[in-house]
Short mmCIF file of C-alpha atoms in Angstrom, two decimals:
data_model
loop_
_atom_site.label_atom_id
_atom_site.label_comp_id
_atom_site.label_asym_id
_atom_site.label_seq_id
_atom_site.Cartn_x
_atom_site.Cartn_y
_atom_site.Cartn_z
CA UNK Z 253 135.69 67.76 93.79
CA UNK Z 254 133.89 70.11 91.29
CA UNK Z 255 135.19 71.70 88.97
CA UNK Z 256 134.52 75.88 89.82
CA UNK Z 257 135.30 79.32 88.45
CA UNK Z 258 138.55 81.30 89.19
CA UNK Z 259 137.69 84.21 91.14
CA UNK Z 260 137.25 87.29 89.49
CA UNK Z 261 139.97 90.13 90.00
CA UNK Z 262 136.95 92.51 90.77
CA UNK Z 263 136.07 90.37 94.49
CA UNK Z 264 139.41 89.71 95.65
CA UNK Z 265 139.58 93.14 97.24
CA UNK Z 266 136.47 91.73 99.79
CA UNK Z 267 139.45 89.42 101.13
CA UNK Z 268 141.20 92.41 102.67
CA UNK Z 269 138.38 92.89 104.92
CA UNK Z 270 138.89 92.73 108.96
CA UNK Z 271 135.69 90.58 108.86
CA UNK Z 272 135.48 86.51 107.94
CA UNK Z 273 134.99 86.76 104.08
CA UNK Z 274 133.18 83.54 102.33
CA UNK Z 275 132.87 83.65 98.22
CA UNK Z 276 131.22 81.49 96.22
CA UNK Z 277 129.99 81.06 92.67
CA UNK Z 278 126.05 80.95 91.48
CA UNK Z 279 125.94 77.60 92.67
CA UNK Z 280 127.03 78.48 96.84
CA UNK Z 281 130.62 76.60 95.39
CA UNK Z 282 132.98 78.31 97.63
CA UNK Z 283 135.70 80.35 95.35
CA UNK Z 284 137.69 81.92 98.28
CA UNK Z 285 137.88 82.69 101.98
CA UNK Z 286 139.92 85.38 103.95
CA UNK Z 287 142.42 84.81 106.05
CA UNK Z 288 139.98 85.78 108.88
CA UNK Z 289 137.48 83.29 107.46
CA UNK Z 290 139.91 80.83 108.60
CA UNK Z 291 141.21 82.21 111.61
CA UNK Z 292 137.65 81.89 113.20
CA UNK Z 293 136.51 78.57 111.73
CA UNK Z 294 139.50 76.54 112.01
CA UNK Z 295 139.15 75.53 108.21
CA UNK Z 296 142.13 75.81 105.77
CA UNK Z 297 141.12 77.31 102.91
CA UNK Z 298 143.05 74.88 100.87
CA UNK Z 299 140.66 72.04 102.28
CA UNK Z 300 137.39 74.02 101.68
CA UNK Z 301 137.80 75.51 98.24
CA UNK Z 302 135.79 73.91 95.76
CA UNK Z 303 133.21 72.56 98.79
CA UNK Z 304 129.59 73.96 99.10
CA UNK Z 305 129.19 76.84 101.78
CA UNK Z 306 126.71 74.91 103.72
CA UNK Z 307 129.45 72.42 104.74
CA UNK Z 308 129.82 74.30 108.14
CA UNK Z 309 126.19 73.98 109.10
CA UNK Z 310 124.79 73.45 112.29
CA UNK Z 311 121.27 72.22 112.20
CA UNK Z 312 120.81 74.98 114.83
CA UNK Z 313 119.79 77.81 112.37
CA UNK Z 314 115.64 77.94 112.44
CA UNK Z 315 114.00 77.03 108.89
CA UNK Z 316 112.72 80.23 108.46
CA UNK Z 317 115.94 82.03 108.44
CA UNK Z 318 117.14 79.61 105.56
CA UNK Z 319 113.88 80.32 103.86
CA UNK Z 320 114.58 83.95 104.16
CA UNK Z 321 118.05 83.90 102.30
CA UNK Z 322 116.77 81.60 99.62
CA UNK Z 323 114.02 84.31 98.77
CA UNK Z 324 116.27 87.39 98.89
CA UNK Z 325 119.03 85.42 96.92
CA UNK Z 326 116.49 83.79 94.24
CA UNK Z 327 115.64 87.43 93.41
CA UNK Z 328 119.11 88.73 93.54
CA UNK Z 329 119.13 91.28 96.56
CA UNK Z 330 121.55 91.49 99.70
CA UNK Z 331 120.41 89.58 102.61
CA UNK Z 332 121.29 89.83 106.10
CA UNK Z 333 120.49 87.58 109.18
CA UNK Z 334 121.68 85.56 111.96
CA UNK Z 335 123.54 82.16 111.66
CA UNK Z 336 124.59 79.31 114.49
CA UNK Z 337 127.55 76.94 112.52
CA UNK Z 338 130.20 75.08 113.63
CA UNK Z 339 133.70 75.85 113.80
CA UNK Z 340 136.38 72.67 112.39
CA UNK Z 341 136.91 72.10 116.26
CA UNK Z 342 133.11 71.91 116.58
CA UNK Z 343 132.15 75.01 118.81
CA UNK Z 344 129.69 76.65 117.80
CA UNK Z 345 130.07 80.20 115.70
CA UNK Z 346 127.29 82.54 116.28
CA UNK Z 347 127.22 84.58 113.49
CA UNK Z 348 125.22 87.93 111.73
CA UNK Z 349 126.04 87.49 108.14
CA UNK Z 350 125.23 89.40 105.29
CA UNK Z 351 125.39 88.16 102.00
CA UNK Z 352 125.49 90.19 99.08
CA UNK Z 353 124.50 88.76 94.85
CA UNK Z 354 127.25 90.47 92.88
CA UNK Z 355 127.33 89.97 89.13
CA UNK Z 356 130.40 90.09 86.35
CA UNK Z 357 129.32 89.05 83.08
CA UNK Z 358 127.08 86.53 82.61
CA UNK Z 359 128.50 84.82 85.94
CA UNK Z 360 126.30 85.25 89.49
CA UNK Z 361 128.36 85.46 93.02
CA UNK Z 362 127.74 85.94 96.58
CA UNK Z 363 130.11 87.68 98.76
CA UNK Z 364 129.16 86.40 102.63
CA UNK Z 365 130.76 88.50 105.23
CA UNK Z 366 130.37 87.10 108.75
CA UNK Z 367 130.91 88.90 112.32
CA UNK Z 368 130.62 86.53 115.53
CA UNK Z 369 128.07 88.32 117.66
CA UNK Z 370 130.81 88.23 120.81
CA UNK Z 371 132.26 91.12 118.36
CA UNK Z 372 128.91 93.18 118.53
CA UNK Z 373 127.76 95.65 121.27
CA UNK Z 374 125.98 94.05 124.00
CA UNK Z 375 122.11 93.10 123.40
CA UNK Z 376 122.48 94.14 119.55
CA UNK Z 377 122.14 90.80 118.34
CA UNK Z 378 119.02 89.66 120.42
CA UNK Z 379 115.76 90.92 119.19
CA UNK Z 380 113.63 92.96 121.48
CA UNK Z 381 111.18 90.33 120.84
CA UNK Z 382 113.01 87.60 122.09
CA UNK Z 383 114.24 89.67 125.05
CA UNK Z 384 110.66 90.27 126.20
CA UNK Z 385 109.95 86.59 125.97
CA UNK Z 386 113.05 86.09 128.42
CA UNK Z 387 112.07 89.23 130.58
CA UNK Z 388 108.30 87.56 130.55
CA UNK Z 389 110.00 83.70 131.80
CA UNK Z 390 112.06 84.90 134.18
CA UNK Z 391 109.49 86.68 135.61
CA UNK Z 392 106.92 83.99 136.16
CA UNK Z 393 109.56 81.47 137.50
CA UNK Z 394 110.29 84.15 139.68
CA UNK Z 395 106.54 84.27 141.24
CA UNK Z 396 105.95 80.62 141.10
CA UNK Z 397 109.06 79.82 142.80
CA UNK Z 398 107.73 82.63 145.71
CA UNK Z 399 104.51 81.15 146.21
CA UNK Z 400 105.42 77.11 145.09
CA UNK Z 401 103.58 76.18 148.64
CA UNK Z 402 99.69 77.02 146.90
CA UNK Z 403 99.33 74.74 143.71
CA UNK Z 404 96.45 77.41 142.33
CA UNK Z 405 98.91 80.19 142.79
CA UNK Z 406 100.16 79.51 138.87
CA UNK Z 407 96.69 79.56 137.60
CA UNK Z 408 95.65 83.33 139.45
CA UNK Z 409 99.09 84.59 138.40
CA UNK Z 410 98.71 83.92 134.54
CA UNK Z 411 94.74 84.91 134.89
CA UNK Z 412 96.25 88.38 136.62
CA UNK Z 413 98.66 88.85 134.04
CA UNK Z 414 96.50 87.97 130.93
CA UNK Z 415 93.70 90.11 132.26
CA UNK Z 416 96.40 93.06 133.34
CA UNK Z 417 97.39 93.13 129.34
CA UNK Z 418 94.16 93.35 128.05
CA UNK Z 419 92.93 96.13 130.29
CA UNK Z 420 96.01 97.95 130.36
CA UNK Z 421 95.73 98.02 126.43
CA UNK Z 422 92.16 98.84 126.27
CA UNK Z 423 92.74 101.73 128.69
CA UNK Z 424 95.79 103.07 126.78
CA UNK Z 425 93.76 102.71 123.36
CA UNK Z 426 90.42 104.54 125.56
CA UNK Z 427 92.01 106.94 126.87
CA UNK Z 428 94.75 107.98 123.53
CA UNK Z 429 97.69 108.10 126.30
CA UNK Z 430 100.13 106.62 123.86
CA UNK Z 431 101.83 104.47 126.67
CA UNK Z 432 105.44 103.17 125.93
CA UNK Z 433 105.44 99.89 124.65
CA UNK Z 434 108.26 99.13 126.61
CA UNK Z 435 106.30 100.49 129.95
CA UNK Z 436 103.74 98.72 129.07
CA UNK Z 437 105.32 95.32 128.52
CA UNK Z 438 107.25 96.17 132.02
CA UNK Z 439 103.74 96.50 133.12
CA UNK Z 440 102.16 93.07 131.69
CA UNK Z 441 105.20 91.33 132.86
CA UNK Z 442 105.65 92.59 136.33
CA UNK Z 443 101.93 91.96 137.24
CA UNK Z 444 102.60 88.41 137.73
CA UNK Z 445 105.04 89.32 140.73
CA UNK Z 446 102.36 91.47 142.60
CA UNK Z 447 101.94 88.77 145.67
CA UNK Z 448 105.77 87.34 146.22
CA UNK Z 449 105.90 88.85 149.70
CA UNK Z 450 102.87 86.10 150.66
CA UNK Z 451 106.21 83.75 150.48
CA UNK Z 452 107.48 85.20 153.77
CA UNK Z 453 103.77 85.15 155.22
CA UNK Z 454 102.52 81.86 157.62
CA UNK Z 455 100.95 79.24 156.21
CA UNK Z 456 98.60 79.04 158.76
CA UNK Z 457 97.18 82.40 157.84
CA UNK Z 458 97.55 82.72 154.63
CA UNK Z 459 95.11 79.94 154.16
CA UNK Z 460 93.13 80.08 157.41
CA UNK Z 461 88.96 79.28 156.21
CA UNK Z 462 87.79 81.72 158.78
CA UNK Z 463 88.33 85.42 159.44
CA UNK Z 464 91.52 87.37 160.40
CA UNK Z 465 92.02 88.10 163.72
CA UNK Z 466 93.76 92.22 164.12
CA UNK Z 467 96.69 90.96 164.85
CA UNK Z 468 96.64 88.43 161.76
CA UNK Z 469 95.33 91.13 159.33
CA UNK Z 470 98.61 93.39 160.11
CA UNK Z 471 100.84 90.43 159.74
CA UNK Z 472 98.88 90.01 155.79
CA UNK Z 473 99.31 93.78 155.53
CA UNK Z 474 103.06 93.70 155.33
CA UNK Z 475 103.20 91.16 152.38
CA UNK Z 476 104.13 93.94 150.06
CA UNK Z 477 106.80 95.50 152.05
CA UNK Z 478 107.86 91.84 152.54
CA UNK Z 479 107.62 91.74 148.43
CA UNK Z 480 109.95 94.86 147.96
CA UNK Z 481 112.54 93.22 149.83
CA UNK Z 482 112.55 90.08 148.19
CA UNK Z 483 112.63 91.83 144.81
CA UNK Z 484 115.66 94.23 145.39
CA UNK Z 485 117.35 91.49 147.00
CA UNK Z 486 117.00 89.57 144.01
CA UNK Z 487 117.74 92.74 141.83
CA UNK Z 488 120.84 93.49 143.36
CA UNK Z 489 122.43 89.94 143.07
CA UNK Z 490 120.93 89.94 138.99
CA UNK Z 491 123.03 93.15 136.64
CA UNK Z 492 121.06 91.71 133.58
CA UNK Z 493 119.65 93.97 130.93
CA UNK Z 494 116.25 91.30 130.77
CA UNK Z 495 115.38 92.40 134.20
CA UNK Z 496 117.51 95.12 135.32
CA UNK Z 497 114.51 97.70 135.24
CA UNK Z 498 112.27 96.80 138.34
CA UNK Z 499 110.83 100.12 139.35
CA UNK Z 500 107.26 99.04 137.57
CA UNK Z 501 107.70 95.57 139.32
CA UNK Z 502 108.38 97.23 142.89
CA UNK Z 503 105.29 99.84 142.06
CA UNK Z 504 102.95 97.00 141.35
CA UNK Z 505 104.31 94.96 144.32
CA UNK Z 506 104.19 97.70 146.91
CA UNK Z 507 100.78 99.77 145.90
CA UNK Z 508 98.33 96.97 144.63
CA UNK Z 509 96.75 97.04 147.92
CA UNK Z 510 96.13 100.76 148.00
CA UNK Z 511 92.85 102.22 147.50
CA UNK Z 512 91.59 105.64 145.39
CA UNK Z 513 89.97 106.86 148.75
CA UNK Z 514 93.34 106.78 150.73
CA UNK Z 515 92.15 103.98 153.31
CA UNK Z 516 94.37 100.63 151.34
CA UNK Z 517 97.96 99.58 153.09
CA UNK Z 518 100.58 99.77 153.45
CA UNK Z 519 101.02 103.79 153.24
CA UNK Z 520 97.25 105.01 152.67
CA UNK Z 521 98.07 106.70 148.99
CA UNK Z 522 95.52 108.39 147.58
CA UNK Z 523 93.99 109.04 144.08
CA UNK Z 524 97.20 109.77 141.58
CA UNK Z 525 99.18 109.35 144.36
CA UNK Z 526 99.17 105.64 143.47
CA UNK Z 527 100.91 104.42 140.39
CA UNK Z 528 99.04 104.02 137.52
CA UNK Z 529 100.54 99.87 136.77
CA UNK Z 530 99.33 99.30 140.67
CA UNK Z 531 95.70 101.46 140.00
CA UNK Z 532 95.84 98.72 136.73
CA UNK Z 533 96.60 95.63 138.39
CA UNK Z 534 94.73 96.07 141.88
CA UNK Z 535 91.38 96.02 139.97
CA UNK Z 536 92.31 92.89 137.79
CA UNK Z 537 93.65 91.31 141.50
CA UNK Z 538 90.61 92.10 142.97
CA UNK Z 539 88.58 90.93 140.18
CA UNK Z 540 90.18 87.26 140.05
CA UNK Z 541 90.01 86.58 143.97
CA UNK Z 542 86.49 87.67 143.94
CA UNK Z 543 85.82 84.88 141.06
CA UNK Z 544 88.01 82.05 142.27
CA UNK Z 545 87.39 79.85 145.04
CA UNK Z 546 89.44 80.14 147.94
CA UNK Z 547 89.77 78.17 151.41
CA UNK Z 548 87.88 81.04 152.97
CA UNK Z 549 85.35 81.78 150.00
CA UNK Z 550 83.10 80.23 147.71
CA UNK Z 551 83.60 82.29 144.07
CA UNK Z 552 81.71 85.24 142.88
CA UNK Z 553 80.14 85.37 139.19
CA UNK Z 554 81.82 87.57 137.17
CA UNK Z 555 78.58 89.64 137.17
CA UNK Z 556 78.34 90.30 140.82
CA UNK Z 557 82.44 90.67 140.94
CA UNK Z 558 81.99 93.01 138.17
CA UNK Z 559 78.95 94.90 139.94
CA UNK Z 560 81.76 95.18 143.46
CA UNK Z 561 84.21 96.87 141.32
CA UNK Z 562 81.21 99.34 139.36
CA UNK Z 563 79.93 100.29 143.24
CA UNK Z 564 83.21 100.62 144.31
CA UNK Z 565 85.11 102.65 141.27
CA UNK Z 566 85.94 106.35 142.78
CA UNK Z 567 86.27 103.98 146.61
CA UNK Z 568 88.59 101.22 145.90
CA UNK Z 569 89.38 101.70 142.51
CA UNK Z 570 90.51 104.26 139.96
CA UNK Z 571 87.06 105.33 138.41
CA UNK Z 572 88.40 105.51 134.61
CA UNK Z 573 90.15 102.06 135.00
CA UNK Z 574 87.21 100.39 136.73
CA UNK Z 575 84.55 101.89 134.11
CA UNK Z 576 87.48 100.51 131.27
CA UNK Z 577 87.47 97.10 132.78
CA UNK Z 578 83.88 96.51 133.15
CA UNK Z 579 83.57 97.36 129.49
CA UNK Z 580 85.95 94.62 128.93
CA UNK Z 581 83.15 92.05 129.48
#
């Protein structure tokens, strides 16, 4: 074992903290732990003294977190981030750490004070980027899973949703309405549930080549109230924070079928009336179907789909919105 230095009178008051305490020498030699330290990770600090501080590693922590530290340390400022290691009985210890240079002398050491993330308030410890990449999965295994029985369904619903962010951000940016990021990612990632009440529509309709008879059309025009259910259903069985808010989702799923002129389904809203995500994602909905074959169509160019949506902006389709989209291409 190698030889280290005695700890310093000046650090041994960091022991006496309620948090794990972890310090070592210039050299990441570890000098001392707390008696917290070894409550947590099952390691007797007689055993680890002397041993470096990486001995508890994972292999779980990304690269770039590592890299991170290294930088900060190598030019002697505190650090702070987010470590997975592993406890002596080999659970794994989730852990924000920060890690502070402290100098006596000539001699360099790092106090490391650790808090398992069960200890933090809830959602504190996951970025709001990650939890929008969660919100955005969830979502579109939600959709998929609703309409599983069309294998192009997967390919309209991330078309929809791409298309939905880029106008949606070019009619924010237009317009200077300094939309909520967070209503606007609700917005992006709720598109791709627009159609989940097709799930409880037939088959036999759904994809008939021909034309709807009446009585066909009104079974079609309850798809979004058929949508609403499924998604309150689903929200009421779900108290997550990822997906807990679902008033955009139900707005998009409900209204994407009205129209600006008051004559869409399945209430006849007019103008304003009509949400603004729905006004957003009807046009991009509209948009797609015209330009993708389906078993009762042959596809549209995107110039004559774009020239339906120009004649029909102030009919169909919010004016602004349409006029913002068609500048898109």
């Amino acid at each position: 074992m190698k030889t280290t230095l005695q700890l310093p009178f000046q650090l041994k008051g960091f022991l006496e903290l309620g948090d794990a305490v972890l310090i070592t020498d210039s050299n990441h030699i570890i000098l001392d732990v707390n008696d917290t330290y070894q409550k947590v990770t099952g390691f007797e600090k007689s055993k680890i003294i002397g041993v470096k501080a990486g001995f508890i590693k994972s292999n779980l922590t990304n690269k770039e977190t590592y890299c991170s530290m290294k930088d900060s340390l190598k030019q002697q400022i505190p650090w702070s981030g987010i470590f997975v290691n592993r406890k002596k009985s080999g659970e794994l210890w989730h852990s924000s750490i920060t890690i502070t240079p402290f100098k006596i002398g000539n001699e360099l050491y790092y106090i490391g004070i650790f808090r398992a993330l069960e200890q933090l308030e809830e959602g504190l410890y996951i970025s709001e980027d990650k939890k929008i990449e969660v919100q955005r999965e969830l979502l579109k295994v939600l959709a998929i899973s609703c309409e599983i029985r069309d294998p192009g369904t997967e390919e309209h619903l991330i078309r929809v949703q791409a298309l939905t962010e880029k106008l949606l951000k070019a009619y924010n940016e237009k317009n200077n309405l300094q939309l909520e990021p967070n209503y606007m990612n609700n917005v992006i990632h709720s598109s791709i549930l627009h159609d989940i009440g097709k799930a409880g529509m037939p088959e036999g309709i759904l994809y008939k080549p021909g034309a709807l008879s009446i009585y066909e059309r009104k079974i079609i025009e309850m798809h979004p109230l058929t949508g609403a259910d499924i998604l309150n259903k689903m929200s009421k069985e779900i108290n997550y924070d990822f997906i807990k808010s679902m008033e955009v989702a139900e707005n998009i799923i409900l209204y994407h079928h009205e129209k600006w002129d008051g004559t869409g389904y399945p209430f006849q809203l007019k103008g304003e009336q009509i949400p603004l995500e729905a006004r957003v994602v009807s046009i991009v909905d509209v948009f797609d179907a015209l330009t993708t074959c389906r078993p009762y169509k042959d596809s549209w160019s995107e110039e004559k789909a774009l020239a339906f949506i120009d004649e029909n902006k102030g009919k169909h389709f919010d004016p602004l919105i349409a006029e913002t989209f068609i500048s898109l291409f």
